[in-house]
Coordinates of C-alpha atoms and ligand atoms in Angstrom, one line a residue:
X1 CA -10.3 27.2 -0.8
X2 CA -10.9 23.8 -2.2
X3 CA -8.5 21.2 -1.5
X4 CA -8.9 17.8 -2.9
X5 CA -7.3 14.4 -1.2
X6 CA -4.7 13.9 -3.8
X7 CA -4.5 16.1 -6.9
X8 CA -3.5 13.8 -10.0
X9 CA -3.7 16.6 -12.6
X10 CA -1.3 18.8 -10.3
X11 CA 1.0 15.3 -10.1
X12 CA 0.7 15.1 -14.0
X13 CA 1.4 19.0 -14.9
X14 CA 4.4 18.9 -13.3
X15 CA 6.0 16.5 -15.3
X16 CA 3.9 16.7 -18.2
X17 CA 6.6 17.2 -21.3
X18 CA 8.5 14.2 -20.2
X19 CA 4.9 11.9 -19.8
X20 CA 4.0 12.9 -22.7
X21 CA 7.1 12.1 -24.6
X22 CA 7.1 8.7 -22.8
X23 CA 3.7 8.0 -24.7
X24 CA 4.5 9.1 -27.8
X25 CA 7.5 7.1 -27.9
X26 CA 5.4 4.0 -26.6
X27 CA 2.5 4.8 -29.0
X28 CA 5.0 5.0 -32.0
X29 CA 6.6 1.8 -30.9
X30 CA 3.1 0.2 -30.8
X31 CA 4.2 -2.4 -28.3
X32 CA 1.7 -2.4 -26.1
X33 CA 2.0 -4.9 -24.0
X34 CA 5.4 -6.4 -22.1
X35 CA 8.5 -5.5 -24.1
X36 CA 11.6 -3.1 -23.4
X37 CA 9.2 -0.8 -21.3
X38 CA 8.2 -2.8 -19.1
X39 CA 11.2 -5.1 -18.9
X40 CA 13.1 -1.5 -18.0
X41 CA 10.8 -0.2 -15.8
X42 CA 11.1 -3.4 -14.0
X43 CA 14.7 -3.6 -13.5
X44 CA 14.3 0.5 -12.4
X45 CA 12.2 -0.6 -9.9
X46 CA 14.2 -3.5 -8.8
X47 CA 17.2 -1.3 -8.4
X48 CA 15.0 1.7 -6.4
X49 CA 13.5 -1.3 -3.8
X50 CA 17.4 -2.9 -3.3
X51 CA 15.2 -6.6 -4.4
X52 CA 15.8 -8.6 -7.2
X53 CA 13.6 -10.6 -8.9
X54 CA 10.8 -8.1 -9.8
X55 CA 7.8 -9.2 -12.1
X56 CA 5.6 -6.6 -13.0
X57 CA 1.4 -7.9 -13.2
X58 CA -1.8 -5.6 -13.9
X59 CA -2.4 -4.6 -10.4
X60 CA -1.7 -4.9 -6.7
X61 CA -4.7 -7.3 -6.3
X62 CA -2.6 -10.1 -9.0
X63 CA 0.5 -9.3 -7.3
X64 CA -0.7 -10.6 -3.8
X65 CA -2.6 -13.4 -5.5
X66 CA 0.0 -14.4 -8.2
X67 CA 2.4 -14.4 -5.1
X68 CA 0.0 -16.9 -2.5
X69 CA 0.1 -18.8 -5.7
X70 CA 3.3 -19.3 -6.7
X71 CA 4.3 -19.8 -3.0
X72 CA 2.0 -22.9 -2.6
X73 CA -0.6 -21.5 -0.3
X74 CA -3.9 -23.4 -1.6
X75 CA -6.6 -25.2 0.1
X76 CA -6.7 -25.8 3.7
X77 CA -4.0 -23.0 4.9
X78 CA -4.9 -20.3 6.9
X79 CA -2.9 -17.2 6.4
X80 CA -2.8 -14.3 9.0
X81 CA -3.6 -11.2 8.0
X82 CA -4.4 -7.7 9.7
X83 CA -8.0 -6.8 10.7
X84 CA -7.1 -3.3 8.8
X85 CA -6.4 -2.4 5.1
X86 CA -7.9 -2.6 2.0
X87 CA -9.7 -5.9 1.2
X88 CA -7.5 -6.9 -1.2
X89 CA -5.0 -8.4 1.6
X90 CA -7.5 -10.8 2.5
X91 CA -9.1 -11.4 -0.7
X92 CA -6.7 -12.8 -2.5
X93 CA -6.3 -15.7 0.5
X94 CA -9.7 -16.4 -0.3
X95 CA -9.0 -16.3 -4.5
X96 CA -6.5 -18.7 -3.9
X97 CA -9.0 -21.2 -1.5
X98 CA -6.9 -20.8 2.0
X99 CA -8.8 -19.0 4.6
X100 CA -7.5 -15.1 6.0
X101 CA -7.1 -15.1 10.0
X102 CA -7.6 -11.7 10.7
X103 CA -5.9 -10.3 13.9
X104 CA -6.0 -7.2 15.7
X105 CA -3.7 -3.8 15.0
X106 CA -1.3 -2.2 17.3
X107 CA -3.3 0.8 18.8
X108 CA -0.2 3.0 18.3
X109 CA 0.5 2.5 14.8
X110 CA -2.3 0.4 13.7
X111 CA -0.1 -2.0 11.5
X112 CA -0.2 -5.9 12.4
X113 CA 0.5 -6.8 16.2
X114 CA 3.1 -9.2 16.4
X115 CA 1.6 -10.5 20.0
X116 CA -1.9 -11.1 18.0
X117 CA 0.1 -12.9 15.3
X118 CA 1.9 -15.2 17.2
X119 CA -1.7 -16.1 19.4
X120 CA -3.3 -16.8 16.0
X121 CA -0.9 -19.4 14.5
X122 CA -2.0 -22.7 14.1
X123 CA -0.8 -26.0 12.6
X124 CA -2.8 -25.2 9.5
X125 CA -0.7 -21.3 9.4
X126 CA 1.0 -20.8 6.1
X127 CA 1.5 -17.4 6.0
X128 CA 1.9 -13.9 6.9
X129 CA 0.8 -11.0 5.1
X130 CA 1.6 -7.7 7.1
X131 CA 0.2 -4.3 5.3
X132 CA 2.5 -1.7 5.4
X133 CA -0.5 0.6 6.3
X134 CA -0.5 4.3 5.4
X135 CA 3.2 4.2 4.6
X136 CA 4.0 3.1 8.1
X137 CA 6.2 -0.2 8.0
X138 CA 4.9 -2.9 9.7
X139 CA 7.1 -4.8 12.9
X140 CA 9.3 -6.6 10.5
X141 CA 12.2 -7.9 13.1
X142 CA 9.3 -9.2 15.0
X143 CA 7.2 -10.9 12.6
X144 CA 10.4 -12.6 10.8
X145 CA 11.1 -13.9 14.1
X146 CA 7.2 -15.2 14.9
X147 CA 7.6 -16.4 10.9
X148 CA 10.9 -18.4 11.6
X149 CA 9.9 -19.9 14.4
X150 CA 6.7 -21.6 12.9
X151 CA 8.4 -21.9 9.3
X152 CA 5.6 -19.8 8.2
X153 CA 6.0 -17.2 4.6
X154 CA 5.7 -13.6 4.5
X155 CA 4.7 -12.1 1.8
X156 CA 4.7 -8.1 2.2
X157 CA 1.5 -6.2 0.9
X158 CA 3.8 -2.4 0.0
X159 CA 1.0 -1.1 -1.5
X160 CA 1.1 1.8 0.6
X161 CA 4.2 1.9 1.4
X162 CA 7.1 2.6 -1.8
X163 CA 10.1 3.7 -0.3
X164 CA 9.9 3.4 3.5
X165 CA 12.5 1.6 5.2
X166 CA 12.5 -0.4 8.0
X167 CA 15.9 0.0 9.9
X168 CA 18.5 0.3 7.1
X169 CA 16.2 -2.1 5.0
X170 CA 13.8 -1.3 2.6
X171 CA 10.3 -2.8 2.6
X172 CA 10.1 -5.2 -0.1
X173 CA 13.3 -6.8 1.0
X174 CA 11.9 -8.9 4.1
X175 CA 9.2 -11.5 2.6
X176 CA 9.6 -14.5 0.8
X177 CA 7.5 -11.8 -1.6
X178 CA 6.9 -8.7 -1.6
X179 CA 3.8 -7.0 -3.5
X180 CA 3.6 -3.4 -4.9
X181 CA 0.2 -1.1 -6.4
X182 CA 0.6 1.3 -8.8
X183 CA -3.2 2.5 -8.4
X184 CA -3.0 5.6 -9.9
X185 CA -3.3 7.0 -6.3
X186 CA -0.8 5.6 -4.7
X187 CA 2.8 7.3 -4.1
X188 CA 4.1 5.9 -7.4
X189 CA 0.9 5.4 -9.7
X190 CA 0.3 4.6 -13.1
X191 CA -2.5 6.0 -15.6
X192 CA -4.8 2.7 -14.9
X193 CA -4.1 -0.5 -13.1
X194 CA -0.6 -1.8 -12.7
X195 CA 1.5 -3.8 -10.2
X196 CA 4.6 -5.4 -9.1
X197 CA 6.0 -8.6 -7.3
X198 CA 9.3 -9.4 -5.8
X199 CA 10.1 -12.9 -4.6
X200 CA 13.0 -14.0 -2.6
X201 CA 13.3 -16.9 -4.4
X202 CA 13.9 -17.0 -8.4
X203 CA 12.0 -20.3 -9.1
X204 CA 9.0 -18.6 -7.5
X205 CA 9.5 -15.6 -9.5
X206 CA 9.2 -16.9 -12.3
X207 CA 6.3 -18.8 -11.6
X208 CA 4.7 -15.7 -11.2
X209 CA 5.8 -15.1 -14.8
X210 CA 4.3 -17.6 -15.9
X211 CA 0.8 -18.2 -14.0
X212 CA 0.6 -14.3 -15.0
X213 CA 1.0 -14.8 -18.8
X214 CA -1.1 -17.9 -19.6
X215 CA 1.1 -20.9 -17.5
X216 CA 3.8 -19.9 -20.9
X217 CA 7.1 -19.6 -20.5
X218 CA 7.2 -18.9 -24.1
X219 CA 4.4 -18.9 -26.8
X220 CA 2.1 -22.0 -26.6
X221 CA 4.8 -23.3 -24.1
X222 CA 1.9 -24.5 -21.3
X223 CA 3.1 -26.2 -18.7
X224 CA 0.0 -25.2 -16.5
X225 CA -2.8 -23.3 -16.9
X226 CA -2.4 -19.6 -15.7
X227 CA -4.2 -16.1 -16.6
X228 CA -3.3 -13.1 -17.9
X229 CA -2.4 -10.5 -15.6
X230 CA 0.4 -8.6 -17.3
X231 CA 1.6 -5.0 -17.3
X232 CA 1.1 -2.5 -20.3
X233 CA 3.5 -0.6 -21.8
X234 CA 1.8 2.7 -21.2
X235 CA 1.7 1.9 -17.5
X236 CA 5.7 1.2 -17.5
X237 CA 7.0 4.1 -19.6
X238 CA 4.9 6.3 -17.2
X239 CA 6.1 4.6 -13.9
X240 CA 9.6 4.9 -15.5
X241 CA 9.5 8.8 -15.4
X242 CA 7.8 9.4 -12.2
X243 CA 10.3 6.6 -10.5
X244 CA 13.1 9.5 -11.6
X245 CA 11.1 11.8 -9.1
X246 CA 9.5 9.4 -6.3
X247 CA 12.5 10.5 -4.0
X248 CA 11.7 14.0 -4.2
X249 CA 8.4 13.4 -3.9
X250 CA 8.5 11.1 -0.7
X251 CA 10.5 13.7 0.3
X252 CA 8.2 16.3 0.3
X253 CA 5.6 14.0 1.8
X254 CA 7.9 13.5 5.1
X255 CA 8.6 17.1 5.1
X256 CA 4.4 17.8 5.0
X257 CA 4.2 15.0 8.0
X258 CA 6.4 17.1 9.8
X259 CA 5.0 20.4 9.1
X260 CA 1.3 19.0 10.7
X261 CA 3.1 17.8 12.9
X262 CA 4.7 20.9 14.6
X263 CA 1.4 22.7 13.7
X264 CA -1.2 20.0 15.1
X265 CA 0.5 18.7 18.2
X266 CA -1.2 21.1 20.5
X267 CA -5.1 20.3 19.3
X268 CA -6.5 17.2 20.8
X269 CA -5.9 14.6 18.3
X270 CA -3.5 11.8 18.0
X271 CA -1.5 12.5 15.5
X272 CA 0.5 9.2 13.2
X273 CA 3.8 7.6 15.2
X274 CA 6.8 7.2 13.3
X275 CA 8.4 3.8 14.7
X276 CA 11.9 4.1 15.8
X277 CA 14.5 3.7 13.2
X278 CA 11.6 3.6 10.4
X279 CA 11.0 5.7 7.3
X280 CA 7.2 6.3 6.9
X281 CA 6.1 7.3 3.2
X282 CA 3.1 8.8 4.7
X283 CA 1.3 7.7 1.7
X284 CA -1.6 9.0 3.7
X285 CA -2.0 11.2 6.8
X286 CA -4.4 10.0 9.2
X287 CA -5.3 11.9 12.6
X288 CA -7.8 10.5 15.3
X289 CA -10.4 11.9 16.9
X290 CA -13.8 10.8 18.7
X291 CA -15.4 13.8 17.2
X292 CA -14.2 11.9 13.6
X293 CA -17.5 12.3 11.8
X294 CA -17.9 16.2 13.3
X295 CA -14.4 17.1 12.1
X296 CA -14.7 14.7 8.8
X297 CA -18.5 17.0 7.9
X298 CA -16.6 20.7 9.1
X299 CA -13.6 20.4 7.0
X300 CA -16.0 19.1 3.9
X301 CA -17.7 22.0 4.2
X302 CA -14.6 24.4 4.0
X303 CA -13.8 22.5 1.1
X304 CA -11.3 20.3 2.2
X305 CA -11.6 16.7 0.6
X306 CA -11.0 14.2 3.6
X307 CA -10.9 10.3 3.7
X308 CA -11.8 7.4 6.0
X309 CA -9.2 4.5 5.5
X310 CA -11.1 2.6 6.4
X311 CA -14.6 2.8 7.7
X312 CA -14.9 -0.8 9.1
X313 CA -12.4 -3.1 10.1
X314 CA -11.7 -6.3 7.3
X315 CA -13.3 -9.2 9.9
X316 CA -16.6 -6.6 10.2
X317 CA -17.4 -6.5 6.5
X318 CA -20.5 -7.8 5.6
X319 CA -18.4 -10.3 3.6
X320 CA -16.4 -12.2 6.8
X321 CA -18.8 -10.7 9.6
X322 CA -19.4 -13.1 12.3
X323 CA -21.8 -12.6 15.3
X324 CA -18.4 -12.2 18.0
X325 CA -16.0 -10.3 15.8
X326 CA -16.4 -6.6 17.1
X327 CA -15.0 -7.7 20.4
X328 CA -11.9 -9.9 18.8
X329 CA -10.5 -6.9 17.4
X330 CA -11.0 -3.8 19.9
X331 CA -7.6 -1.6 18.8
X332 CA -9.2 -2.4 15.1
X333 CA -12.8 -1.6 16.1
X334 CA -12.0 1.6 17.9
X335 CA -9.5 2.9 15.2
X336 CA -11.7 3.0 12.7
X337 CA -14.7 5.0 14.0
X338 CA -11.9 8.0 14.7
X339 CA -9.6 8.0 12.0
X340 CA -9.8 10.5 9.3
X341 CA -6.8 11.1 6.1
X342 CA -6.5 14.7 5.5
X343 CA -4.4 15.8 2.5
X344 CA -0.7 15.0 2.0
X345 CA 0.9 14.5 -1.5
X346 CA 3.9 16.1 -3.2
X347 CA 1.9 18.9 -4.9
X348 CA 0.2 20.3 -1.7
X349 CA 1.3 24.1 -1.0
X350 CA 2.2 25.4 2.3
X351 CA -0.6 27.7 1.7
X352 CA -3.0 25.0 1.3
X353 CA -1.5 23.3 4.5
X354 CA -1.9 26.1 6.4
X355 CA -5.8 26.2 5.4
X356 CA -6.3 22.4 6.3
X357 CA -4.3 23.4 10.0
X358 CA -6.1 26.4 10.4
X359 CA -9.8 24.8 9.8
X360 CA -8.8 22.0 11.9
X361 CA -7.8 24.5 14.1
X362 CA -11.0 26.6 14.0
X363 CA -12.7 23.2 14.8
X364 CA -11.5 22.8 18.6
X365 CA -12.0 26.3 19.1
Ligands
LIG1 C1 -4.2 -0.5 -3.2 C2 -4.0 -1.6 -2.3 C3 -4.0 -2.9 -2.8 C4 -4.5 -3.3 -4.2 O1 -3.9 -2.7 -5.2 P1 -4.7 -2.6 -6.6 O2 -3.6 -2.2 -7.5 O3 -5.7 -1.5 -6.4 O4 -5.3 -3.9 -7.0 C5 -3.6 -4.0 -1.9 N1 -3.3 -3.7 -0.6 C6 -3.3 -2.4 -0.1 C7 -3.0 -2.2 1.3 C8 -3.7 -1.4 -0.9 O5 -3.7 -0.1 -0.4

């Protein structure tokens, strides 16, 4: 049986009459970028996360920059950041010339440790970005209190994450911003490069606006100098349909978490925590094991696709690498030469599950 890591087709067959509609009716329209699609898809979104003030941009990367940006993080801030995601948390600190502080995970969850965060600040600390990693929301009641004690931002990387809930609160709702992906991968994705960004306050979110459309506020209106990073209409009449199904969807995803959960719990691997009171998305499913790289090469060759998110920690790219770093971020450092992200998305069969549990299975003996 060959399973792959996410299956997009399966994700677009399933809806396929009512995509397809969608872009016909955006193709006939021939407004291609901004207009009624996006300013609706927008609103949907808005109204799905519980925020207000959402500004859609052309990818996750934008949205976290644009954000920094619009905030006032520039030169000469430092902004704390987790030693693992995907670069572009600690990227955009650098596109916006403040420096990312990376701290260590929590070994149990492997989101941002509050404890790390509040040893890291400084009087030069700005900001927070905590990565709501996997799907798994970060400590939120912990890091707004760290953040209000040192009047520092948060601005929330969701990437991973649409639809969980910390407590009774959606993500997207804590930080002074919030930022969203729509990498075709991701639990709500688009057919190319899109993204989103809520902020608390509706000055900065419209700064956003603007720095992503040129520094206009409207047509050769420039108060500033900005850059384009806006949304197209493709991307926003497609997000629009599969929005309608993302509950159902995330659903199913919990409901798969569970099922490998009752089914894996007796093999020796650590299986994902769900915090208390938290709704993970499981946007992916990632086991550990010191025998990573031997389970990772078995299931590859049962033809089950697998994934390693991610290989390194952030601080131990060649990129930031200095000479000390392995030993800053042990829970980071250990983490990532055992985890491994089997399949989990809305379209995988029970059948198919079974196969993953039973090769994993077959594995330990
Ligand atoms: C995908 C992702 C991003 C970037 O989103 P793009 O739309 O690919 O630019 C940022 N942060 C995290 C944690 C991500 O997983």
């Amino acid at each position: 049986m060959k399973i792959p890591l996410v299956d997009l087709k399966a994700n677009y067959l399933s809806i396929k009459e009512e995509i397809d509609l969608a872009v016909a009716e955006t193709l006939d329209s021939c407004q291609f970028i901004g207009g009624d699609a996006v300013r609706n898809f927008e609103s949907e979104f808005a109204e799905y996360v519980g925020a207000e003030n959402c500004v859609s941009c052309a990818n996750g990367t934008d949205a976290l920059e644009l954000s920094l940006q619009a905030l006032g993080v520039d030169s000469g801030d430092e902004v704390i950041v987790p030693a693992i995601s995907w670069i572009a948390t600690s990227e955009c600190v650098t596109s916006v010339n403040a420096t990312p502080v990376f701290v260590d995970v929590d070994p149990d969850t492997l989101t941002i440790c509050p404890n790390a965060v509040a040893d890291a600040v400084t009087e030069k600390t700005k900001a927070i970005i905590p990565v709501h990693l996997y799907g798994c929301p970060a400590p939120m009641q912990r890091l707004r209190e760290i953040a209000s004690q040192h009047s520092l931002l948060i601005i929330e990387d969701c990437a991973q994450a649409h639809g969980a809930r910390f407590g009774d609160q959606n993500i997207g709702t804590f930080g002074d911003a919030s930022t969203f992906s729509f990498f075709p991968g991701k639990n709500l994705g688009a057919f190319g490069d899109a993204g989103a960004v809520f902020a608390k306050d509706p000055q900065v979110a419209r700064r956003v606006r603007m720095i992503a459309n040129h520094g206009q506020t409207k047509k050769n209106d420039h108060r500033m100098e900005g850059r384009n990073s806006r949304m197209d209409a493709l991307h926003a009449a497609v997000l629009s349909v599969k929005l309608k199904h993302l509950p159902r969807w995330t659903a199913v995803r919990i409901e798969l978490a569970k099922r490998y959960q009752k089914k894996l719990e007796s093999l020796p691997l650590r299986l994902p925590i769900v915090p208390a009171d938290c709704q993970h998305v499981f946007h992916l499913y990632v086991v550990r094991t010191n025998d990573r790289d031997q389970l990772q090469s078995h299931l590859e060759s049962r033809g089950v696709s697998v994934g390693i998110h991610y290989p390194k920690p952030l601080p131990l790219l060649d990129c930031y690498c200095t000479d000390d770093t392995k030993k800053k971020y042990p829970n980071a450092a250990r983490a990532c030469e055992q985890i491994l992200s089997i399949p989990i998305y809305p379209e995988l069969t029970e059948p198919q599950q079974d196969y993953i549990v039973r090769c994993i299975a077959d594995f330990f003996g």
